[in-house]
Amino acid sequence: MARLPRLTLPGIVHYVLHRGHNGGAIVRDAQDTDRLLQTLREAALSSGVVLHAYAVTEAELRLLCTPDSKLGVSRAMQALGRRYAAWFNRRHGRTGALWDGRFRSALVESGPPILRALRQIDALGPTAGRAVDDPLPAGPEPAPVGKDAASIGRSSAEHRSGGRRDTALVDPPEYWQLGNTPFDRESKYRTLLAEPLTQSELVALQRAVQSAWAIGSPGFLHRLAAVTARPLAPRARGRPRQVG
């Protein structure tokens, strides 16, 4: 079956997932993580992409972002892929692909779906796993890559939980609605991060981003269908019902 075109629209939040080639590492220590995030910030800025959240684990990068054009996310990820891969290969004396082909992405509806995606991404950093809270098979298990594997994970959770603010990030309205003061918002968000998403919520997020579907209500899908002919969700199994 032919591969579907990427589902992307300007002005809508995108959940982006990019993995290391064949499950390999994209970062090996804190210096790699610093460089990846700095390159990401530069690529997003030059491509007209607003960053809301990020998580770097040993073998994958997850983002929540909003592009100002249809090609914004693709341009940002291409710039990140080229610049960071070249730097990473030089530093570690390696050659070949760093990233696992195309990145994956899903459109996310405003409101609770964005807040769930934000919580899932931010919660990944402290665990420093490869594909943490990933309830679906994600391909072959990557091999350990060094003693720093347990300390390289990083996410934007600190930015919203009372730690150091990241000036490259723009909090979505769903975060601002958590409280009237910075202290209120940070306190409420820390509470939300301490409450894991349910298994069904995790499965829904993971399936959508891996298969490039939209995340949201039937009404959200209906509105998207008016501006794109690309399928927004899996089709029902079996033959179409005959009319007449």
mmCIF file of C-alpha atoms in Angstrom:
data_model
loop_
_atom_site.group_PDB
_atom_site.id
_atom_site.type_symbol
_atom_site.label_atom_id
_atom_site.label_comp_id
_atom_site.label_asym_id
_atom_site.label_seq_id
_atom_site.Cartn_x
_atom_site.Cartn_y
_atom_site.Cartn_z
ATOM 1 C CA MET A 1 0.000 0.000 0.000
ATOM 2 C CA ALA A 2 1.329 3.464 -0.885
ATOM 3 C CA ARG A 3 2.552 5.580 2.000
ATOM 4 C CA LEU A 4 0.125 8.327 2.993
ATOM 5 C CA PRO A 5 1.327 11.930 2.704
ATOM 6 C CA ARG A 6 2.294 13.565 5.978
ATOM 7 C CA LEU A 7 -0.610 15.061 7.923
ATOM 8 C CA THR A 8 0.383 18.635 8.748
ATOM 9 C CA LEU A 9 -1.455 21.965 8.900
ATOM 10 C CA PRO A 10 -0.309 25.417 10.003
ATOM 11 C CA GLY A 11 -1.582 26.819 13.270
ATOM 12 C CA ILE A 12 -2.357 23.400 14.769
ATOM 13 C CA VAL A 13 -0.303 21.692 17.476
ATOM 14 C CA HIS A 14 1.775 18.736 16.241
ATOM 15 C CA TYR A 15 3.053 15.833 18.336
ATOM 16 C CA VAL A 16 6.348 14.797 16.727
ATOM 17 C CA LEU A 17 8.352 11.594 17.276
ATOM 18 C CA HIS A 18 11.813 10.925 15.792
ATOM 19 C CA ARG A 19 13.826 7.806 16.655
ATOM 20 C CA GLY A 20 17.412 6.725 16.251
ATOM 21 C CA HIS A 21 18.289 4.541 13.272
ATOM 22 C CA ASN A 22 17.512 0.879 14.053
ATOM 23 C CA GLY A 23 16.875 1.840 17.675
ATOM 24 C CA GLY A 24 20.360 3.292 18.080
ATOM 25 C CA ALA A 25 21.331 6.151 20.343
ATOM 26 C CA ILE A 26 20.827 9.759 19.312
ATOM 27 C CA VAL A 27 22.563 11.025 22.464
ATOM 28 C CA ARG A 28 25.320 9.414 24.517
ATOM 29 C CA ASP A 29 25.932 11.985 27.214
ATOM 30 C CA ALA A 30 24.839 15.381 28.484
ATOM 31 C CA GLN A 31 26.960 17.238 25.925
ATOM 32 C CA ASP A 32 25.097 15.496 23.095
ATOM 33 C CA THR A 33 21.770 16.410 24.690
ATOM 34 C CA ASP A 34 22.802 20.050 25.048
ATOM 35 C CA ARG A 35 23.868 20.209 21.413
ATOM 36 C CA LEU A 36 20.714 18.474 20.139
ATOM 37 C CA LEU A 37 18.440 20.879 22.022
ATOM 38 C CA GLN A 38 20.385 23.946 20.919
ATOM 39 C CA THR A 39 20.235 22.800 17.295
ATOM 40 C CA LEU A 40 16.518 22.102 17.702
ATOM 41 C CA ARG A 41 15.879 25.622 19.010
ATOM 42 C CA GLU A 42 17.745 27.164 16.072
ATOM 43 C CA ALA A 43 16.011 24.933 13.503
ATOM 44 C CA ALA A 44 12.567 25.678 14.918
ATOM 45 C CA LEU A 45 13.179 29.433 14.967
ATOM 46 C CA SER A 46 14.433 29.532 11.381
ATOM 47 C CA SER A 47 11.517 27.371 10.173
ATOM 48 C CA GLY A 48 8.681 29.276 11.837
ATOM 49 C CA VAL A 49 7.908 26.540 14.361
ATOM 50 C CA VAL A 50 6.859 27.357 17.926
ATOM 51 C CA LEU A 51 8.127 24.823 20.468
ATOM 52 C CA HIS A 52 5.892 23.915 23.406
ATOM 53 C CA ALA A 53 7.579 20.831 24.850
ATOM 54 C CA TYR A 54 10.408 18.384 24.231
ATOM 55 C CA ALA A 55 11.774 15.132 25.610
ATOM 56 C CA VAL A 56 15.138 13.619 24.739
ATOM 57 C CA THR A 57 15.785 10.024 25.700
ATOM 58 C CA GLU A 58 18.648 7.777 24.666
ATOM 59 C CA ALA A 59 17.132 6.793 21.342
ATOM 60 C CA GLU A 60 14.293 9.186 20.596
ATOM 61 C CA LEU A 61 13.134 12.789 20.473
ATOM 62 C CA ARG A 62 9.549 13.853 21.138
ATOM 63 C CA LEU A 63 8.160 17.344 20.558
ATOM 64 C CA LEU A 64 4.984 19.341 20.886
ATOM 65 C CA CYS A 65 5.059 22.275 18.480
ATOM 66 C CA THR A 66 3.011 24.542 16.210
ATOM 67 C CA PRO A 67 4.202 25.509 12.694
ATOM 68 C CA ASP A 68 3.210 28.728 10.944
ATOM 69 C CA SER A 69 3.254 27.003 7.548
ATOM 70 C CA LYS A 70 2.446 23.589 6.123
ATOM 71 C CA LEU A 71 6.135 22.804 5.587
ATOM 72 C CA GLY A 72 7.379 24.272 8.850
ATOM 73 C CA VAL A 73 7.750 21.049 10.855
ATOM 74 C CA SER A 74 9.382 19.194 7.956
ATOM 75 C CA ARG A 75 11.887 22.002 7.400
ATOM 76 C CA ALA A 76 12.734 22.170 11.098
ATOM 77 C CA MET A 77 13.254 18.421 11.378
ATOM 78 C CA GLN A 78 15.333 18.304 8.207
ATOM 79 C CA ALA A 79 17.568 21.110 9.475
ATOM 80 C CA LEU A 80 17.914 19.426 12.862
ATOM 81 C CA GLY A 81 18.633 16.057 11.262
ATOM 82 C CA ARG A 82 21.381 17.354 8.989
ATOM 83 C CA ARG A 83 23.150 19.658 11.423
ATOM 84 C CA TYR A 84 23.012 17.501 14.516
ATOM 85 C CA ALA A 85 23.818 14.220 12.739
ATOM 86 C CA ALA A 86 26.929 15.757 11.174
ATOM 87 C CA TRP A 87 28.097 17.078 14.544
ATOM 88 C CA PHE A 88 27.280 13.802 16.355
ATOM 89 C CA ASN A 89 29.153 11.701 13.781
ATOM 90 C CA ARG A 90 32.235 13.915 13.952
ATOM 91 C CA ARG A 91 32.285 13.904 17.729
ATOM 92 C CA HIS A 92 31.899 10.139 18.078
ATOM 93 C CA GLY A 93 33.950 9.102 15.051
ATOM 94 C CA ARG A 94 31.093 7.371 13.310
ATOM 95 C CA THR A 95 29.487 7.389 9.867
ATOM 96 C CA GLY A 96 26.080 6.546 8.473
ATOM 97 C CA ALA A 97 22.507 7.429 9.326
ATOM 98 C CA LEU A 98 21.651 8.659 12.795
ATOM 99 C CA TRP A 99 17.883 9.002 12.440
ATOM 100 C CA ASP A 100 15.415 6.253 11.602
ATOM 101 C CA GLY A 101 14.037 7.489 8.278
ATOM 102 C CA ARG A 102 11.026 9.803 8.409
ATOM 103 C CA PHE A 103 9.883 11.395 11.621
ATOM 104 C CA ARG A 104 6.304 10.720 12.705
ATOM 105 C CA SER A 105 3.728 13.301 13.715
ATOM 106 C CA ALA A 106 0.084 13.731 14.667
ATOM 107 C CA LEU A 107 -2.207 16.749 14.866
ATOM 108 C CA VAL A 108 -3.566 17.470 18.354
ATOM 109 C CA GLU A 109 -6.852 19.151 19.260
ATOM 110 C CA SER A 110 -6.858 22.079 21.677
ATOM 111 C CA GLY A 111 -7.963 21.426 25.239
ATOM 112 C CA PRO A 112 -7.521 18.146 27.160
ATOM 113 C CA PRO A 113 -5.720 16.336 24.276
ATOM 114 C CA ILE A 114 -2.931 18.934 24.267
ATOM 115 C CA LEU A 115 -2.611 18.805 28.043
ATOM 116 C CA ARG A 116 -2.348 14.990 27.934
ATOM 117 C CA ALA A 117 0.329 15.155 25.225
ATOM 118 C CA LEU A 118 2.195 17.822 27.187
ATOM 119 C CA ARG A 119 2.163 15.677 30.334
ATOM 120 C CA GLN A 120 3.324 12.561 28.523
ATOM 121 C CA ILE A 121 6.255 14.314 26.845
ATOM 122 C CA ASP A 122 7.388 16.208 29.942
ATOM 123 C CA ALA A 123 7.200 13.054 32.071
ATOM 124 C CA LEU A 124 9.740 11.269 29.863
ATOM 125 C CA GLY A 125 12.821 13.234 30.852
ATOM 126 C CA PRO A 126 13.416 12.145 34.442
ATOM 127 C CA THR A 127 13.019 8.464 33.555
ATOM 128 C CA ALA A 128 15.792 8.624 30.917
ATOM 129 C CA GLY A 129 14.448 5.570 29.100
ATOM 130 C CA ARG A 130 14.494 4.807 25.400
ATOM 131 C CA ALA A 131 10.771 4.665 24.656
ATOM 132 C CA VAL A 132 9.283 5.177 28.098
ATOM 133 C CA ASP A 133 5.549 4.638 28.677
ATOM 134 C CA ASP A 134 5.376 3.211 25.155
ATOM 135 C CA PRO A 135 2.590 0.592 25.363
ATOM 136 C CA LEU A 136 2.968 -0.484 21.748
ATOM 137 C CA PRO A 137 5.838 -2.376 20.115
ATOM 138 C CA ALA A 138 8.453 0.117 18.946
ATOM 139 C CA GLY A 139 10.783 -2.104 16.955
ATOM 140 C CA PRO A 140 13.935 -3.882 18.085
ATOM 141 C CA GLU A 141 15.235 -3.145 21.577
ATOM 142 C CA PRO A 142 18.243 -0.809 21.374
ATOM 143 C CA ALA A 143 21.477 -1.961 22.944
ATOM 144 C CA PRO A 144 22.990 -0.012 25.873
ATOM 145 C CA VAL A 145 25.396 2.622 24.684
ATOM 146 C CA GLY A 146 27.399 3.571 27.740
ATOM 147 C CA LYS A 147 27.509 4.434 31.428
ATOM 148 C CA ASP A 148 25.745 7.762 30.896
ATOM 149 C CA ALA A 149 22.593 6.180 29.465
ATOM 150 C CA ALA A 150 20.730 6.594 32.766
ATOM 151 C CA SER A 151 21.538 10.308 33.111
ATOM 152 C CA ILE A 152 21.050 11.795 29.651
ATOM 153 C CA GLY A 153 17.266 11.971 29.592
ATOM 154 C CA ARG A 154 15.865 15.507 29.591
ATOM 155 C CA SER A 155 12.499 17.105 29.069
ATOM 156 C CA SER A 156 10.849 20.489 29.353
ATOM 157 C CA ALA A 157 9.149 19.526 32.642
ATOM 158 C CA GLU A 158 11.436 21.811 34.662
ATOM 159 C CA HIS A 159 10.298 24.771 32.550
ATOM 160 C CA ARG A 160 6.718 24.362 33.791
ATOM 161 C CA SER A 161 7.363 23.005 37.289
ATOM 162 C CA GLY A 162 9.214 25.817 39.021
ATOM 163 C CA GLY A 163 12.707 25.190 37.658
ATOM 164 C CA ARG A 164 14.750 27.088 35.099
ATOM 165 C CA ARG A 165 12.630 28.615 32.340
ATOM 166 C CA ASP A 166 13.508 27.844 28.725
ATOM 167 C CA THR A 167 13.121 31.026 26.663
ATOM 168 C CA ALA A 168 12.749 28.953 23.473
ATOM 169 C CA LEU A 169 9.481 27.437 24.714
ATOM 170 C CA VAL A 170 5.988 28.920 24.491
ATOM 171 C CA ASP A 171 3.467 27.449 26.917
ATOM 172 C CA PRO A 172 0.156 26.505 25.262
ATOM 173 C CA PRO A 173 -3.086 28.072 26.552
ATOM 174 C CA GLU A 174 -3.938 24.795 28.298
ATOM 175 C CA TYR A 175 -1.031 25.381 30.683
ATOM 176 C CA TRP A 176 -1.947 29.016 31.363
ATOM 177 C CA GLN A 177 -5.454 27.942 32.293
ATOM 178 C CA LEU A 178 -4.145 25.870 35.207
ATOM 179 C CA GLY A 179 -3.890 28.915 37.487
ATOM 180 C CA ASN A 180 -3.861 32.695 37.796
ATOM 181 C CA THR A 181 -0.270 33.015 39.014
ATOM 182 C CA PRO A 182 3.004 31.317 38.040
ATOM 183 C CA PHE A 183 3.073 29.568 41.421
ATOM 184 C CA ASP A 184 -0.468 28.233 40.950
ATOM 185 C CA ARG A 185 0.293 26.950 37.463
ATOM 186 C CA GLU A 186 3.568 25.328 38.470
ATOM 187 C CA SER A 187 1.998 23.677 41.523
ATOM 188 C CA LYS A 188 -0.962 22.320 39.557
ATOM 189 C CA TYR A 189 1.290 21.079 36.779
ATOM 190 C CA ARG A 190 3.596 19.266 39.220
ATOM 191 C CA THR A 191 0.498 17.511 40.563
ATOM 192 C CA LEU A 192 -0.568 16.532 37.043
ATOM 193 C CA LEU A 193 2.901 15.180 36.221
ATOM 194 C CA ALA A 194 2.773 13.013 39.336
ATOM 195 C CA GLU A 195 -0.442 11.416 38.045
ATOM 196 C CA PRO A 196 0.440 9.009 35.209
ATOM 197 C CA LEU A 197 -1.816 8.933 32.197
ATOM 198 C CA THR A 198 -4.073 5.912 31.958
ATOM 199 C CA GLN A 199 -3.094 3.009 29.741
ATOM 200 C CA SER A 200 -5.865 3.865 27.282
ATOM 201 C CA GLU A 201 -4.663 7.480 27.055
ATOM 202 C CA LEU A 202 -1.088 6.348 26.417
ATOM 203 C CA VAL A 203 -2.203 3.867 23.771
ATOM 204 C CA ALA A 204 -4.291 6.512 22.011
ATOM 205 C CA LEU A 205 -1.398 8.984 21.926
ATOM 206 C CA GLN A 206 1.124 6.413 20.775
ATOM 207 C CA ARG A 207 -1.064 4.931 18.050
ATOM 208 C CA ALA A 208 -1.899 8.356 16.681
ATOM 209 C CA VAL A 209 1.685 9.585 16.480
ATOM 210 C CA GLN A 210 3.081 6.298 15.134
ATOM 211 C CA SER A 211 0.410 6.113 12.430
ATOM 212 C CA ALA A 212 0.241 9.889 11.756
ATOM 213 C CA TRP A 213 -3.427 10.299 12.644
ATOM 214 C CA ALA A 214 -5.174 13.193 14.396
ATOM 215 C CA ILE A 215 -5.707 13.233 18.173
ATOM 216 C CA GLY A 216 -9.033 14.641 19.271
ATOM 217 C CA SER A 217 -12.793 14.530 19.210
ATOM 218 C CA PRO A 218 -15.064 13.595 16.275
ATOM 219 C CA GLY A 219 -15.788 17.303 15.885
ATOM 220 C CA PHE A 220 -12.061 18.042 15.539
ATOM 221 C CA LEU A 221 -11.728 15.356 12.879
ATOM 222 C CA HIS A 222 -14.734 16.756 11.055
ATOM 223 C CA ARG A 223 -13.229 20.249 10.987
ATOM 224 C CA LEU A 224 -9.907 18.912 9.709
ATOM 225 C CA ALA A 225 -11.672 16.903 7.008
ATOM 226 C CA ALA A 226 -12.957 20.166 5.558
ATOM 227 C CA VAL A 227 -9.400 21.359 4.830
ATOM 228 C CA THR A 228 -7.564 18.149 3.931
ATOM 229 C CA ALA A 229 -8.449 15.080 1.876
ATOM 230 C CA ARG A 230 -5.913 12.941 3.717
ATOM 231 C CA PRO A 231 -7.437 10.276 6.051
ATOM 232 C CA LEU A 232 -7.440 11.425 9.683
ATOM 233 C CA ALA A 233 -8.058 8.112 11.437
ATOM 234 C CA PRO A 234 -7.912 4.391 10.643
ATOM 235 C CA ARG A 235 -10.695 3.168 8.405
ATOM 236 C CA ALA A 236 -13.098 0.601 9.786
ATOM 237 C CA ARG A 237 -12.186 -2.975 8.912
ATOM 238 C CA GLY A 238 -14.168 -4.930 6.367
ATOM 239 C CA ARG A 239 -15.934 -3.978 3.181
ATOM 240 C CA PRO A 240 -17.704 -0.614 2.937
ATOM 241 C CA ARG A 241 -21.449 -0.830 3.505
ATOM 242 C CA GLN A 242 -23.520 -0.813 0.327
ATOM 243 C CA VAL A 243 -25.940 2.080 -0.041
ATOM 244 C CA GLY A 244 -29.343 1.491 -1.654
#
